[in-house]
Short mmCIF file of C-alpha atoms and ligand atoms in Angstrom, two decimals:
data_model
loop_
_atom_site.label_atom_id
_atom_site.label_comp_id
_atom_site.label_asym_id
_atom_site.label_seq_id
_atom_site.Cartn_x
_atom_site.Cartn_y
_atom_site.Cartn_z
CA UNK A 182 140.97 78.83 234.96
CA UNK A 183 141.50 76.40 237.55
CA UNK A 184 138.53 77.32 239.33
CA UNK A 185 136.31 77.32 236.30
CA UNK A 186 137.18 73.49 235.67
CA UNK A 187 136.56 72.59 239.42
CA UNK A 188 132.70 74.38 239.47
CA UNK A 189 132.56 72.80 235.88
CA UNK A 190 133.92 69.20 237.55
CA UNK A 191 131.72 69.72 241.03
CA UNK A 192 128.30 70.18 238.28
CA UNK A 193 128.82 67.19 236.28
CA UNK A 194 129.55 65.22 239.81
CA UNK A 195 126.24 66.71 240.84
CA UNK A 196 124.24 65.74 238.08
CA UNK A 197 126.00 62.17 238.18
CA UNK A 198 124.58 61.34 241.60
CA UNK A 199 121.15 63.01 240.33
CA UNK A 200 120.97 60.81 237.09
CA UNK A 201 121.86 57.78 239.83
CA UNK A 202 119.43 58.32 241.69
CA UNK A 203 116.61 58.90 239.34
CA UNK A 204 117.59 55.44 237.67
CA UNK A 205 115.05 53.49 238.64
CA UNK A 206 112.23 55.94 237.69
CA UNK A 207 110.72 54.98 234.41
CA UNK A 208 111.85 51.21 234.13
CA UNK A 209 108.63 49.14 234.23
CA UNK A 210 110.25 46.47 236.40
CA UNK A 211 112.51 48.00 238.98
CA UNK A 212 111.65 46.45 241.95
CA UNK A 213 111.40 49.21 244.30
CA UNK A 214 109.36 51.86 242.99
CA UNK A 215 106.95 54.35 245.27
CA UNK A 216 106.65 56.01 241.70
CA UNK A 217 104.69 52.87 240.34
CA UNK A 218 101.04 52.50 242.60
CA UNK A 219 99.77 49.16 242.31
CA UNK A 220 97.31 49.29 245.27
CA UNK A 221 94.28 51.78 246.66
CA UNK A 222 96.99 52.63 249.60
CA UNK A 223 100.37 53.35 247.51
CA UNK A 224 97.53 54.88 244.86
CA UNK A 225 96.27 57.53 247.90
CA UNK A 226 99.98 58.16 248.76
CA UNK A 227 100.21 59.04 244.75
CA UNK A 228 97.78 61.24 244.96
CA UNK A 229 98.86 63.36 247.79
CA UNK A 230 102.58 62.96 246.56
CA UNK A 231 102.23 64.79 243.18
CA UNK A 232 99.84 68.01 243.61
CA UNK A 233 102.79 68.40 246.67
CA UNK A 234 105.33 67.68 244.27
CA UNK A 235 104.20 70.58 241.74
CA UNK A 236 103.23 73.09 244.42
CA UNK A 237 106.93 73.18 245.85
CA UNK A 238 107.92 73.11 242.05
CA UNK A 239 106.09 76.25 241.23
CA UNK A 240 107.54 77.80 244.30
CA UNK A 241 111.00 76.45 243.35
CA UNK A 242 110.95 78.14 240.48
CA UNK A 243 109.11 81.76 241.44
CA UNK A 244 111.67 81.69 244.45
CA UNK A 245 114.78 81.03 242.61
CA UNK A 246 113.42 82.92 239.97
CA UNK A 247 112.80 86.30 241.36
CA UNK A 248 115.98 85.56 243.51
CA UNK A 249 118.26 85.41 239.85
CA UNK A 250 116.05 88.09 238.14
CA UNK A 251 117.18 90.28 241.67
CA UNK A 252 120.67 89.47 241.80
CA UNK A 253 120.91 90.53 237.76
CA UNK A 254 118.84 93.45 237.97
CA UNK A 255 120.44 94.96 241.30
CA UNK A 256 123.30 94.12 240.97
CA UNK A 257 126.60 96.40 241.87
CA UNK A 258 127.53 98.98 239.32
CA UNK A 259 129.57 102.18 239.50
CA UNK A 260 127.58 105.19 239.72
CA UNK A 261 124.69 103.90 240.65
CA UNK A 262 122.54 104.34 243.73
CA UNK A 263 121.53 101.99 246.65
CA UNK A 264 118.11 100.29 244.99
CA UNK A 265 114.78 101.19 247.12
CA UNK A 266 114.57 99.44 250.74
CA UNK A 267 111.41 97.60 251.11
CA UNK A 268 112.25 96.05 254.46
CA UNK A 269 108.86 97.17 256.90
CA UNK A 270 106.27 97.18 254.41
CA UNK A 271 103.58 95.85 256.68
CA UNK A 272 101.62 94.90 253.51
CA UNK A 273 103.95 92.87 251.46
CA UNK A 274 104.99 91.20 255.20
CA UNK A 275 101.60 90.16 255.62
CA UNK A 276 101.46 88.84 251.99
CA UNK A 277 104.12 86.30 252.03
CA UNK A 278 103.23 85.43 255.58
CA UNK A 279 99.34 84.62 254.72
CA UNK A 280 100.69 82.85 251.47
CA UNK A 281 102.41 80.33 252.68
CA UNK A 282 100.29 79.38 255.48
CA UNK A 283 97.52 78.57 253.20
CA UNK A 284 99.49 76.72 250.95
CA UNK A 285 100.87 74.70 254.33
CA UNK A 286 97.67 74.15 255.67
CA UNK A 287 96.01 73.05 252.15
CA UNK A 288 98.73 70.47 252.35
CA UNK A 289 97.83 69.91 256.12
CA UNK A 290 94.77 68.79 255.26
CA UNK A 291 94.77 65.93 252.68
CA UNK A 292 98.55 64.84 254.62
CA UNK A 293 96.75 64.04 257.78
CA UNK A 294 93.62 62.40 256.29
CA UNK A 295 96.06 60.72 254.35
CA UNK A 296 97.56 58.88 257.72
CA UNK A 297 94.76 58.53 259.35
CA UNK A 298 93.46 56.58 256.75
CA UNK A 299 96.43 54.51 256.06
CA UNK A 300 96.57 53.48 260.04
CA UNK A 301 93.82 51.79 260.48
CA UNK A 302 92.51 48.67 258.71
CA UNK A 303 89.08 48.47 256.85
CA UNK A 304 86.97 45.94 259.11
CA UNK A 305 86.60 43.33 256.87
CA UNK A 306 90.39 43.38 255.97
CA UNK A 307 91.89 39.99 255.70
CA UNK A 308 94.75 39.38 258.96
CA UNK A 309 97.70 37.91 259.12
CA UNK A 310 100.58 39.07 261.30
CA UNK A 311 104.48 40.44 260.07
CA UNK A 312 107.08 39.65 262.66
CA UNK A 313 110.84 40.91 262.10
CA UNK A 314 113.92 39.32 263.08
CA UNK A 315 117.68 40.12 262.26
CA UNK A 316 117.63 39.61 258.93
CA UNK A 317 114.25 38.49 257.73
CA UNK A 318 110.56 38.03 257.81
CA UNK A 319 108.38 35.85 258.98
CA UNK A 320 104.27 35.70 258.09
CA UNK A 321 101.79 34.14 260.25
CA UNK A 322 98.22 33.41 258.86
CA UNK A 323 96.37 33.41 262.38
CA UNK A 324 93.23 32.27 261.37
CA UNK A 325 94.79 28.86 259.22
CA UNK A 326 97.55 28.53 261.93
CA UNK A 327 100.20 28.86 259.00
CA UNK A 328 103.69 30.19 259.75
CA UNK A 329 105.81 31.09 256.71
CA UNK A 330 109.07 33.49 256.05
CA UNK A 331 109.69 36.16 253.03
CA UNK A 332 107.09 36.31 250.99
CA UNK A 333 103.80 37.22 251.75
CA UNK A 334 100.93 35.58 249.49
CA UNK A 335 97.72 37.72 249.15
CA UNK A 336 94.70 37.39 247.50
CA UNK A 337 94.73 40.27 244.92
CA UNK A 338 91.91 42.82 245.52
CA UNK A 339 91.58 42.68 248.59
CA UNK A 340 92.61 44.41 251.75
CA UNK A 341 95.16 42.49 253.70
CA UNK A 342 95.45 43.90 257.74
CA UNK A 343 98.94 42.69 258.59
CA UNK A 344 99.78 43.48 262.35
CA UNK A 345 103.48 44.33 262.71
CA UNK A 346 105.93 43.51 265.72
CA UNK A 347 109.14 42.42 265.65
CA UNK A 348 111.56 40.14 267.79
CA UNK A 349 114.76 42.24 268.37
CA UNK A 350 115.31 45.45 267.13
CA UNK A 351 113.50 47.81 264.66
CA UNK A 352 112.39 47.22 261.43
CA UNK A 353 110.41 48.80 258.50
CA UNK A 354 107.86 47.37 256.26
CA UNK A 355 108.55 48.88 252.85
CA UNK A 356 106.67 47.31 249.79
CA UNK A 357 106.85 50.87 247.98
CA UNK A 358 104.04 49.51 244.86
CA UNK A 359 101.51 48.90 247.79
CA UNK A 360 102.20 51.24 250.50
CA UNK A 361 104.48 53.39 252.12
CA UNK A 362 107.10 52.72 254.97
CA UNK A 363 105.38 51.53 258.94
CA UNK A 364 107.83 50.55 261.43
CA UNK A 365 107.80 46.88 263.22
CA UNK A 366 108.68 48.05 266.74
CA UNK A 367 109.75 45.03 269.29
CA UNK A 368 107.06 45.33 272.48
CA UNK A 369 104.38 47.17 270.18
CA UNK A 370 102.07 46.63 267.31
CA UNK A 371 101.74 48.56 264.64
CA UNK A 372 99.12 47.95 261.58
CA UNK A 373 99.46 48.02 257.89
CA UNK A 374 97.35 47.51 255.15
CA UNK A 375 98.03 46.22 251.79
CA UNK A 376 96.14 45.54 248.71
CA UNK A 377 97.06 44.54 244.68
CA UNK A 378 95.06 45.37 242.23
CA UNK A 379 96.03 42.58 240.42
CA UNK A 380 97.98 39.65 240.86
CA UNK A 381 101.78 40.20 241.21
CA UNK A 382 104.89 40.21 242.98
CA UNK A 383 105.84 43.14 244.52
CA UNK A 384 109.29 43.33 246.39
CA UNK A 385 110.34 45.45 249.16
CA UNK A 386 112.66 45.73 251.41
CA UNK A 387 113.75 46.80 254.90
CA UNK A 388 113.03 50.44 255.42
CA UNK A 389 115.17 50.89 259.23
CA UNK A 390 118.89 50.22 259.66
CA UNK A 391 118.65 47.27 261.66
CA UNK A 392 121.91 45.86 261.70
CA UNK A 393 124.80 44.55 259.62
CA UNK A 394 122.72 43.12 257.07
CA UNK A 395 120.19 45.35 256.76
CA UNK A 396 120.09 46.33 253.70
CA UNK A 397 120.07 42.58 252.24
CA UNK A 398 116.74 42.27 254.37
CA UNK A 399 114.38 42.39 251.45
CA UNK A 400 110.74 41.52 251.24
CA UNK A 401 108.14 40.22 248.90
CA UNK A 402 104.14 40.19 248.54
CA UNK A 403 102.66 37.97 245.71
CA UNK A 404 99.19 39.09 244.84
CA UNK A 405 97.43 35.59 243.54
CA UNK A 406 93.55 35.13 242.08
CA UNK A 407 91.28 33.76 245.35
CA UNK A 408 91.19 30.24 243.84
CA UNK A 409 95.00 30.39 243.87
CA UNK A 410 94.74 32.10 247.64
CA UNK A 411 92.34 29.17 248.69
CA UNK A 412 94.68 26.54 247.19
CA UNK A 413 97.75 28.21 248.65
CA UNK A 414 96.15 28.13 252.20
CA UNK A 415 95.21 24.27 251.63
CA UNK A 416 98.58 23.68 250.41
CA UNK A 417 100.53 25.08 253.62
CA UNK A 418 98.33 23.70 256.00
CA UNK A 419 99.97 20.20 254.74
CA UNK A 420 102.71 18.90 256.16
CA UNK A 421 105.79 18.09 254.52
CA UNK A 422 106.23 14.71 252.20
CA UNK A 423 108.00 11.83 254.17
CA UNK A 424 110.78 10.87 251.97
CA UNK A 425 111.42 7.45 251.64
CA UNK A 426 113.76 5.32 253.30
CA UNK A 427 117.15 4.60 251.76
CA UNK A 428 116.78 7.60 249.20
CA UNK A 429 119.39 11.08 248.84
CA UNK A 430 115.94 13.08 250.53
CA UNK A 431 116.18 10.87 253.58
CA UNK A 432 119.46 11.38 253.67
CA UNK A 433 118.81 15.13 253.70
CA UNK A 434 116.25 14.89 256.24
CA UNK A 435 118.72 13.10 258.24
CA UNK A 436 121.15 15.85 258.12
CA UNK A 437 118.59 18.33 258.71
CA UNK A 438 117.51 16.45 262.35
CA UNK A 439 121.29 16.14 263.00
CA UNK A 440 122.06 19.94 262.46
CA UNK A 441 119.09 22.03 262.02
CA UNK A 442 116.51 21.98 264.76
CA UNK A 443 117.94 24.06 267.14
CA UNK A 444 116.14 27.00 264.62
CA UNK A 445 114.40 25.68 261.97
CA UNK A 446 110.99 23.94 262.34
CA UNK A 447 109.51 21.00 259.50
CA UNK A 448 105.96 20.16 260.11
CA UNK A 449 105.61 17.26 260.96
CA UNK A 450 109.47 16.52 261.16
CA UNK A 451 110.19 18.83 264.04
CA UNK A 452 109.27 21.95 266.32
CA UNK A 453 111.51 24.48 267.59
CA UNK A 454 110.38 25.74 270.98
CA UNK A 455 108.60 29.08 271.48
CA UNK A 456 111.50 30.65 273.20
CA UNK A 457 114.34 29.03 271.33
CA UNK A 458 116.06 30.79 268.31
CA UNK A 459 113.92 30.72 265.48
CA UNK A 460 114.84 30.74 261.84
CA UNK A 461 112.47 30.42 259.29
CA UNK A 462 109.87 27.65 258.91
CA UNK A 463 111.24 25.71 255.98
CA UNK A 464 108.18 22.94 255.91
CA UNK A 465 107.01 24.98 252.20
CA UNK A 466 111.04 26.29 251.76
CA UNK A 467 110.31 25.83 247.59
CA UNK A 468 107.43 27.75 247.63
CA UNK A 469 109.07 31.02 248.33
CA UNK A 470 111.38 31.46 245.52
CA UNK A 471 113.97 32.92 247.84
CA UNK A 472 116.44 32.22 249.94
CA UNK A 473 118.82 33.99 252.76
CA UNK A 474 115.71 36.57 254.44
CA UNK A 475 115.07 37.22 250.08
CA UNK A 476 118.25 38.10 249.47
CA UNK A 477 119.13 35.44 246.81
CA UNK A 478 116.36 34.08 244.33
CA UNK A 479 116.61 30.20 244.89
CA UNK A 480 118.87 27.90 243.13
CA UNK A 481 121.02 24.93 243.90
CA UNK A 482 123.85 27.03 243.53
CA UNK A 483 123.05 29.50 245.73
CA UNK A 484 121.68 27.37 248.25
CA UNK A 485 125.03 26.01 248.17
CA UNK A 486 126.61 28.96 248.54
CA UNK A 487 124.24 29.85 251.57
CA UNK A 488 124.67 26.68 253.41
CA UNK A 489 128.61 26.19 252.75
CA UNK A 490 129.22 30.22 254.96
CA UNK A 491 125.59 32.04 255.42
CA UNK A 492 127.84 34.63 257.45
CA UNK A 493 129.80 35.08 254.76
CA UNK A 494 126.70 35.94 252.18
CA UNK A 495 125.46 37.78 254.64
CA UNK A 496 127.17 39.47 257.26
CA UNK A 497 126.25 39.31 260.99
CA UNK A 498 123.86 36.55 259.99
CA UNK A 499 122.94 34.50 262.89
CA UNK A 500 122.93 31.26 260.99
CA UNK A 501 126.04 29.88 262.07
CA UNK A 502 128.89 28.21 260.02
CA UNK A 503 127.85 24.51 260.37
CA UNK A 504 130.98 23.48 258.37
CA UNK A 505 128.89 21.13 256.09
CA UNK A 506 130.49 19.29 254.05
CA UNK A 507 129.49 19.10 250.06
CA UNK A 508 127.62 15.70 250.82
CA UNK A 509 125.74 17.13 253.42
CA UNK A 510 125.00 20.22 251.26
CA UNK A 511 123.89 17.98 248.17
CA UNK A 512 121.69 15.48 250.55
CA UNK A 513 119.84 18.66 252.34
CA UNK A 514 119.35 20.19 248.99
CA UNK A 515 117.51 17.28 247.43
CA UNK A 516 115.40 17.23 250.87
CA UNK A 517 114.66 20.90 250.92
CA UNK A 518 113.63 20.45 247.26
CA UNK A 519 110.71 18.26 247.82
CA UNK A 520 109.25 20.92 250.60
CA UNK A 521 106.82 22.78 248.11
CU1 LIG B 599 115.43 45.07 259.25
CU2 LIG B 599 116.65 46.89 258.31
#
């Protein structure tokens, strides 16, 4: 009796954790979806993904299947004699050897194509570069010289080349509507490409423990028309408004040459030397959306939050605990607000 309520318990634990997991699967907007292709790449990895899927299904079931049907029809009763031995049949051997090599190898195929393809970048693939750090991303536009943090803008439909490094330890590139996981590997390069059908934002997140706050290391692309690209390109390449004297954004600015340069750069404000600790590049800090390496969706109260104890929203963060006080917080928030 006992028993039976503990396999009964242990089931309804297991399908618990199954119906968890599954969650996401079905909801139009959860974020992270490799279910949900919105790209050629995450579209190929669809394609390969489900034929897969059904193949080890059908085998799933034959397997367990003939293993049930077996234990049933064999099974011990008194009286009755030891079922035929098959073990040696040199025919039936070579069956379910030959079987599942084919299947393998027909799996083999598409699989490698597959990575091959998704390794290297088409040649008229639009660059920019994805650097990781402990516990965010930064962007850099090589060919406009731009140098941005979180969310990556793309022109939608069209391939985006982004070469990946990163500055510490290792990371992984996961925006699961557009393309699988690739590692950013500090001393190496690796490539990835991305492309939106349409215009969009598509979060991801870390993919590699990197750390204490690894898992609030999240990640966004926005997919934008190419009028909107071309604008957004103009639009970083400016430098940030001078505020003017005597107002709450000077004020701000004030408290941001006072405490922040030693990370944070503000064209034409400031710039933090190459081998200094860098933190983002806040000179377009509105036009992200996002705070904290995309942990918290911008708003005055969570930039408050942030800038009161970043270690305490995020643990192991390597912005320190300036111990600003609510005036400073209030002046560098009506500063940061005119960065769009
Ligand atoms: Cu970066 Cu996990």
């Amino acid at each position: 009796m006992a028993q039976n309520r503990l396999r009964r318990l242990f089931l309804l634990a297991t399908l618990a954790l199954v119906v968890a997991g599954c969650s996401v699967i079905g909801i139009p907007d959860s974020p992270l979806n490799s279910l949900d292709p919105q790209g050629p790449f995450s579209r190929r990895i669809d394609a390969l993904f489900w034929p897969v899927f059904w193949v080890a299904t059908a085998i799933f079931v034959l397997v367990e299947g003939a293993v049930v049907i077996a234990a049933i029809v064999f099974r011990d009763r008194p009286g009755r004699p030891e079922p035929r031995q098959i073990h040696g049949n040199n025919k039936l051997e070579i069956l379910w050897t030959v079987i599942p090599a084919l299947i393998l190898a027909s799996v083999a195929v598409p699989t490698v194509r597959g990575v091959i393809e998704l390794t290297s970048c088409g040649v008229d693939a639009y660059p920019v570069e994805i650097i990781g750090h402990q516990w965010w991303f930064e962007y850099r536009y090589p060919e406009e010289g731009i140098d941005t943090a979180t969310v990556l803008v793309i022109p939608a439909g069209r391939e985006v080349c982004a070469t990946m490094t990163s500055e510490d330890v290792l990371h992984n590139y996961w925006i699961p509507q557009l393309n699988g996981k690739r590692y950013l590997v500090p001393g190496q390069e690796t490539l990835l490409r991305l492309q939106a059908d349409e215009p969009g934002e598509y979060r991801g997140q870390c993919a590699e423990f990197c750390g204490l706050s690894h898992s609030l290391m999240r990640a966004e692309v926005r997919a934008v028309t190419e009028e909107e690209f071309t604008a957004w390109i103009a639009a970083q390449k400016e430098p940030a408004a001078e505020p003017a004297a005597g107002t709450p954004e000077a004020a701000g600015r004030d408290v941001f040459l006072n405490r922040c340069t030693q990370c944070h750069t503000i064209d034409p404000v400031n710039v933090v030397v190459e081998e200094a600790f860098n933190g983002p590049n806040l000179t377009h800090f509105m036009d992200r959306g996002w705070i904290a390496g995309g942990y918290l969706p911008y708003s005055r109260e969570n930039l408050a939050r942030w800038l009161s104890n970043p270690p305490d929203t995020k643990p192991g963060s390597y912005m320190p605990d300036l111990a600003l006080t609510q005036v400073e917080i209030d002046a560098l928030t009506a500063y940061l607000e005119t960065l769009r």
